[in-house]
mmCIF file of C-alpha atoms in Angstrom:
data_model
loop_
_atom_site.group_PDB
_atom_site.id
_atom_site.type_symbol
_atom_site.label_atom_id
_atom_site.label_comp_id
_atom_site.label_asym_id
_atom_site.label_seq_id
_atom_site.Cartn_x
_atom_site.Cartn_y
_atom_site.Cartn_z
ATOM 1 C CA MET A 351 -4.394 -125.087 96.213
ATOM 2 C CA PRO A 352 -3.150 -122.848 93.406
ATOM 3 C CA ASP A 353 -1.851 -119.395 94.372
ATOM 4 C CA ALA A 354 -4.897 -117.750 92.779
ATOM 5 C CA ALA A 355 -7.087 -119.262 95.509
ATOM 6 C CA SER A 356 -5.506 -116.863 98.001
ATOM 7 C CA GLU A 357 -6.571 -113.830 95.931
ATOM 8 C CA VAL A 358 -10.145 -114.082 97.173
ATOM 9 C CA ASP A 359 -11.536 -113.875 100.680
ATOM 10 C CA PHE A 360 -13.566 -117.089 100.528
ATOM 11 C CA ASP A 361 -12.938 -120.816 100.276
ATOM 12 C CA VAL A 362 -12.883 -121.648 96.551
ATOM 13 C CA MET A 363 -14.876 -124.780 97.306
ATOM 14 C CA LYS A 364 -17.611 -122.670 98.946
ATOM 15 C CA PRO A 365 -17.909 -119.520 96.827
ATOM 16 C CA PRO A 366 -20.590 -116.932 97.586
ATOM 17 C CA VAL A 367 -23.651 -117.254 95.393
ATOM 18 C CA THR A 368 -24.214 -113.498 95.321
ATOM 19 C CA PRO A 369 -23.700 -111.041 93.781
ATOM 20 C CA ILE A 370 -24.705 -112.281 90.385
ATOM 21 C CA ILE A 371 -23.725 -110.043 87.489
ATOM 22 C CA GLN A 372 -26.459 -109.873 84.870
ATOM 23 C CA PRO A 373 -25.837 -109.595 81.134
ATOM 24 C CA THR A 374 -26.055 -106.056 79.780
ATOM 25 C CA LYS A 375 -28.504 -105.037 77.071
ATOM 26 C CA GLU A 376 -26.583 -101.881 76.168
ATOM 27 C CA PRO A 377 -23.083 -102.134 74.698
ATOM 28 C CA LEU A 378 -20.163 -101.095 76.881
ATOM 29 C CA CYS A 379 -18.491 -99.286 73.926
ATOM 30 C CA ILE A 380 -14.928 -100.315 74.601
ATOM 31 C CA SER A 381 -12.331 -100.068 71.874
ATOM 32 C CA PRO A 382 -10.338 -103.287 71.508
ATOM 33 C CA GLU A 383 -7.213 -101.470 72.749
ATOM 34 C CA ASN A 384 -9.000 -100.594 75.993
ATOM 35 C CA LEU A 385 -9.831 -104.143 77.012
ATOM 36 C CA ASN A 386 -7.973 -104.823 80.239
ATOM 37 C CA GLN A 387 -5.539 -107.689 80.727
ATOM 38 C CA TYR A 388 -8.118 -109.806 82.574
ATOM 39 C CA ASP A 389 -11.140 -109.276 80.298
ATOM 40 C CA VAL A 390 -12.267 -112.601 78.857
ATOM 41 C CA LEU A 391 -13.893 -112.588 75.423
ATOM 42 C CA LEU A 392 -16.573 -115.190 74.836
ATOM 43 C CA GLY A 393 -16.696 -116.724 71.409
ATOM 44 C CA ARG A 394 -14.561 -118.745 69.098
ATOM 45 C CA GLY A 395 -11.642 -118.045 66.865
ATOM 46 C CA GLY A 396 -8.364 -116.220 66.851
ATOM 47 C CA ALA A 397 -9.595 -112.909 68.258
ATOM 48 C CA ALA A 398 -10.866 -114.517 71.453
ATOM 49 C CA ASN A 399 -7.988 -116.971 71.768
ATOM 50 C CA SER A 400 -5.274 -114.367 71.345
ATOM 51 C CA GLN A 401 -6.811 -111.855 73.774
ATOM 52 C CA ILE A 402 -4.469 -111.480 76.787
ATOM 53 C CA GLY A 403 -7.362 -111.922 79.226
ATOM 54 C CA ASN A 404 -8.287 -115.230 77.631
ATOM 55 C CA ARG A 405 -4.697 -116.405 77.959
ATOM 56 C CA HIS A 406 -4.697 -115.437 81.649
ATOM 57 C CA PHE A 407 -8.020 -117.248 82.041
ATOM 58 C CA ARG A 408 -6.707 -120.442 80.386
ATOM 59 C CA SER A 409 -3.684 -120.351 82.689
ATOM 60 C CA LEU A 410 -5.964 -119.971 85.723
ATOM 61 C CA VAL A 411 -8.111 -122.875 84.517
ATOM 62 C CA GLN A 412 -5.029 -125.036 84.010
ATOM 63 C CA ASP A 413 -3.966 -124.397 87.619
ATOM 64 C CA PHE A 414 -7.332 -125.642 88.914
ATOM 65 C CA GLN A 415 -7.845 -128.639 86.580
ATOM 66 C CA PRO A 416 -6.128 -131.218 88.838
ATOM 67 C CA ILE A 417 -8.485 -130.211 91.655
ATOM 68 C CA TYR A 418 -11.474 -130.308 89.299
ATOM 69 C CA LEU A 419 -10.667 -133.932 88.474
ATOM 70 C CA THR A 420 -10.992 -134.976 92.092
ATOM 71 C CA LEU A 421 -14.322 -133.245 92.740
ATOM 72 C CA ARG A 422 -17.742 -134.787 92.920
ATOM 73 C CA ARG A 423 -20.218 -133.766 90.272
ATOM 74 C CA LYS A 424 -22.136 -131.435 92.595
ATOM 75 C CA ASP A 425 -18.950 -129.562 93.572
ATOM 76 C CA LYS A 426 -17.685 -128.881 90.051
ATOM 77 C CA PRO A 427 -19.998 -125.888 89.394
ATOM 78 C CA LEU A 428 -18.746 -124.334 92.648
ATOM 79 C CA LEU A 429 -15.191 -124.391 91.347
ATOM 80 C CA ALA A 430 -16.354 -122.807 88.070
ATOM 81 C CA ARG A 431 -18.098 -120.077 90.096
ATOM 82 C CA SER A 432 -14.876 -119.473 92.023
ATOM 83 C CA LEU A 433 -12.908 -119.043 88.793
ATOM 84 C CA VAL A 434 -15.401 -116.423 87.605
ATOM 85 C CA LEU A 435 -15.107 -114.580 90.916
ATOM 86 C CA ILE A 436 -11.293 -114.700 90.789
ATOM 87 C CA VAL A 437 -11.340 -113.132 87.306
ATOM 88 C CA ARG A 438 -13.807 -110.472 88.463
ATOM 89 C CA ASN A 439 -11.715 -109.811 91.581
ATOM 90 C CA ARG A 440 -8.742 -109.126 89.306
ATOM 91 C CA GLY A 441 -10.820 -106.515 87.460
ATOM 92 C CA GLY A 442 -11.763 -108.746 84.541
ATOM 93 C CA ARG A 443 -15.115 -109.016 82.818
ATOM 94 C CA PHE A 444 -16.692 -111.675 80.638
ATOM 95 C CA LEU A 445 -17.565 -109.939 77.379
ATOM 96 C CA LYS A 446 -19.308 -110.934 74.197
ATOM 97 C CA LYS A 447 -18.647 -109.001 71.033
ATOM 98 C CA GLY A 448 -21.410 -106.971 69.414
ATOM 99 C CA LYS A 449 -22.010 -106.366 65.735
ATOM 100 C CA SER A 450 -20.178 -103.028 65.579
ATOM 101 C CA LEU A 451 -16.483 -102.409 66.203
ATOM 102 C CA GLY A 452 -15.857 -101.643 69.860
ATOM 103 C CA GLU A 453 -19.259 -102.953 70.874
ATOM 104 C CA TYR A 454 -18.971 -105.375 73.768
ATOM 105 C CA TYR A 455 -21.631 -106.631 76.144
ATOM 106 C CA GLU A 456 -21.190 -108.029 79.653
ATOM 107 C CA ALA A 457 -22.111 -111.705 79.279
ATOM 108 C CA GLY A 458 -23.163 -112.133 82.905
ATOM 109 C CA ASP A 459 -22.224 -114.711 85.506
ATOM 110 C CA GLU A 460 -24.377 -117.528 84.171
ATOM 111 C CA LYS A 461 -22.583 -117.576 80.791
ATOM 112 C CA ALA A 462 -19.241 -116.925 82.481
ATOM 113 C CA GLU A 463 -19.724 -119.959 84.731
ATOM 114 C CA THR A 464 -20.689 -122.052 81.706
ATOM 115 C CA LYS A 465 -17.475 -120.940 79.987
ATOM 116 C CA ALA A 466 -15.433 -121.748 83.100
ATOM 117 C CA SER A 467 -17.029 -125.208 83.392
ATOM 118 C CA GLN A 468 -16.336 -125.936 79.741
ATOM 119 C CA ALA A 469 -12.758 -124.716 80.068
ATOM 120 C CA LEU A 470 -12.188 -126.936 83.122
ATOM 121 C CA ARG A 471 -13.411 -129.978 81.160
ATOM 122 C CA GLN A 472 -11.587 -129.113 77.947
ATOM 123 C CA GLY A 473 -8.294 -130.768 77.198
ATOM 124 C CA LEU A 474 -8.491 -133.208 80.098
ATOM 125 C CA LYS A 475 -7.563 -136.787 79.526
ATOM 126 C CA ILE A 476 -9.972 -137.987 82.179
ATOM 127 C CA ARG A 477 -9.812 -141.613 81.097
ATOM 128 C CA SER A 478 -6.049 -141.638 81.539
ATOM 129 C CA ILE A 479 -6.372 -140.484 85.144
ATOM 130 C CA THR A 480 -6.826 -143.658 87.116
ATOM 131 C CA ARG A 481 -8.672 -144.007 90.384
ATOM 132 C CA LYS A 482 -5.340 -144.641 92.040
ATOM 133 C CA ARG A 483 -4.002 -141.258 90.897
ATOM 134 C CA LYS A 484 -7.131 -139.559 92.170
ATOM 135 C CA GLU A 485 -6.746 -141.308 95.513
ATOM 136 C CA ILE A 486 -3.095 -140.231 95.781
ATOM 137 C CA PHE A 487 -4.088 -136.641 95.013
ATOM 138 C CA ARG A 488 -6.806 -136.729 97.700
ATOM 139 C CA GLN A 489 -4.313 -138.113 100.211
ATOM 140 C CA GLN A 490 -1.890 -135.304 99.379
ATOM 141 C CA GLN A 491 -4.661 -132.752 99.932
ATOM 142 C CA GLN A 492 -5.467 -134.269 103.333
ATOM 143 C CA ILE A 493 -1.786 -134.126 104.334
ATOM 144 C CA GLU A 494 -1.653 -130.435 103.313
ATOM 145 C CA LYS A 495 -4.760 -129.681 105.372
ATOM 146 C CA LYS A 496 -3.232 -131.361 108.430
ATOM 147 C CA ARG A 497 -0.045 -129.325 108.021
ATOM 148 C CA GLU A 498 -2.065 -126.076 107.860
ATOM 149 C CA LYS A 499 -3.697 -126.848 111.220
#
């Protein structure tokens, strides 16, 4: 498991389903300089991509992608939920930009989990990962689990 998995007090494969952060209707009025290093901006383009929080988020996603590849379809959203909770645990928020300068809205967990799921899928060369590689990775995970016991 990546180091980030130890930052939270739950198994990343069984994240808590509550609390759920709802999107805000009122802007949070944050100037761009006051965004913290773990705030993730939703949206496209250079502003979102260059934000330090988005870079931290992409790094976190990259750490968990090999695990994501080995998961069953029903378990993949759980990993996305865990990534959202790790970011929130670090003090980060998932924000969407408003129309005015410094106007940001909390996007809420549902959109954050969608972003995390998309990020986990993005850039993967799934077809190049053979079943054999997946099997080797699963075997390595089982060996690690046995060592922990």
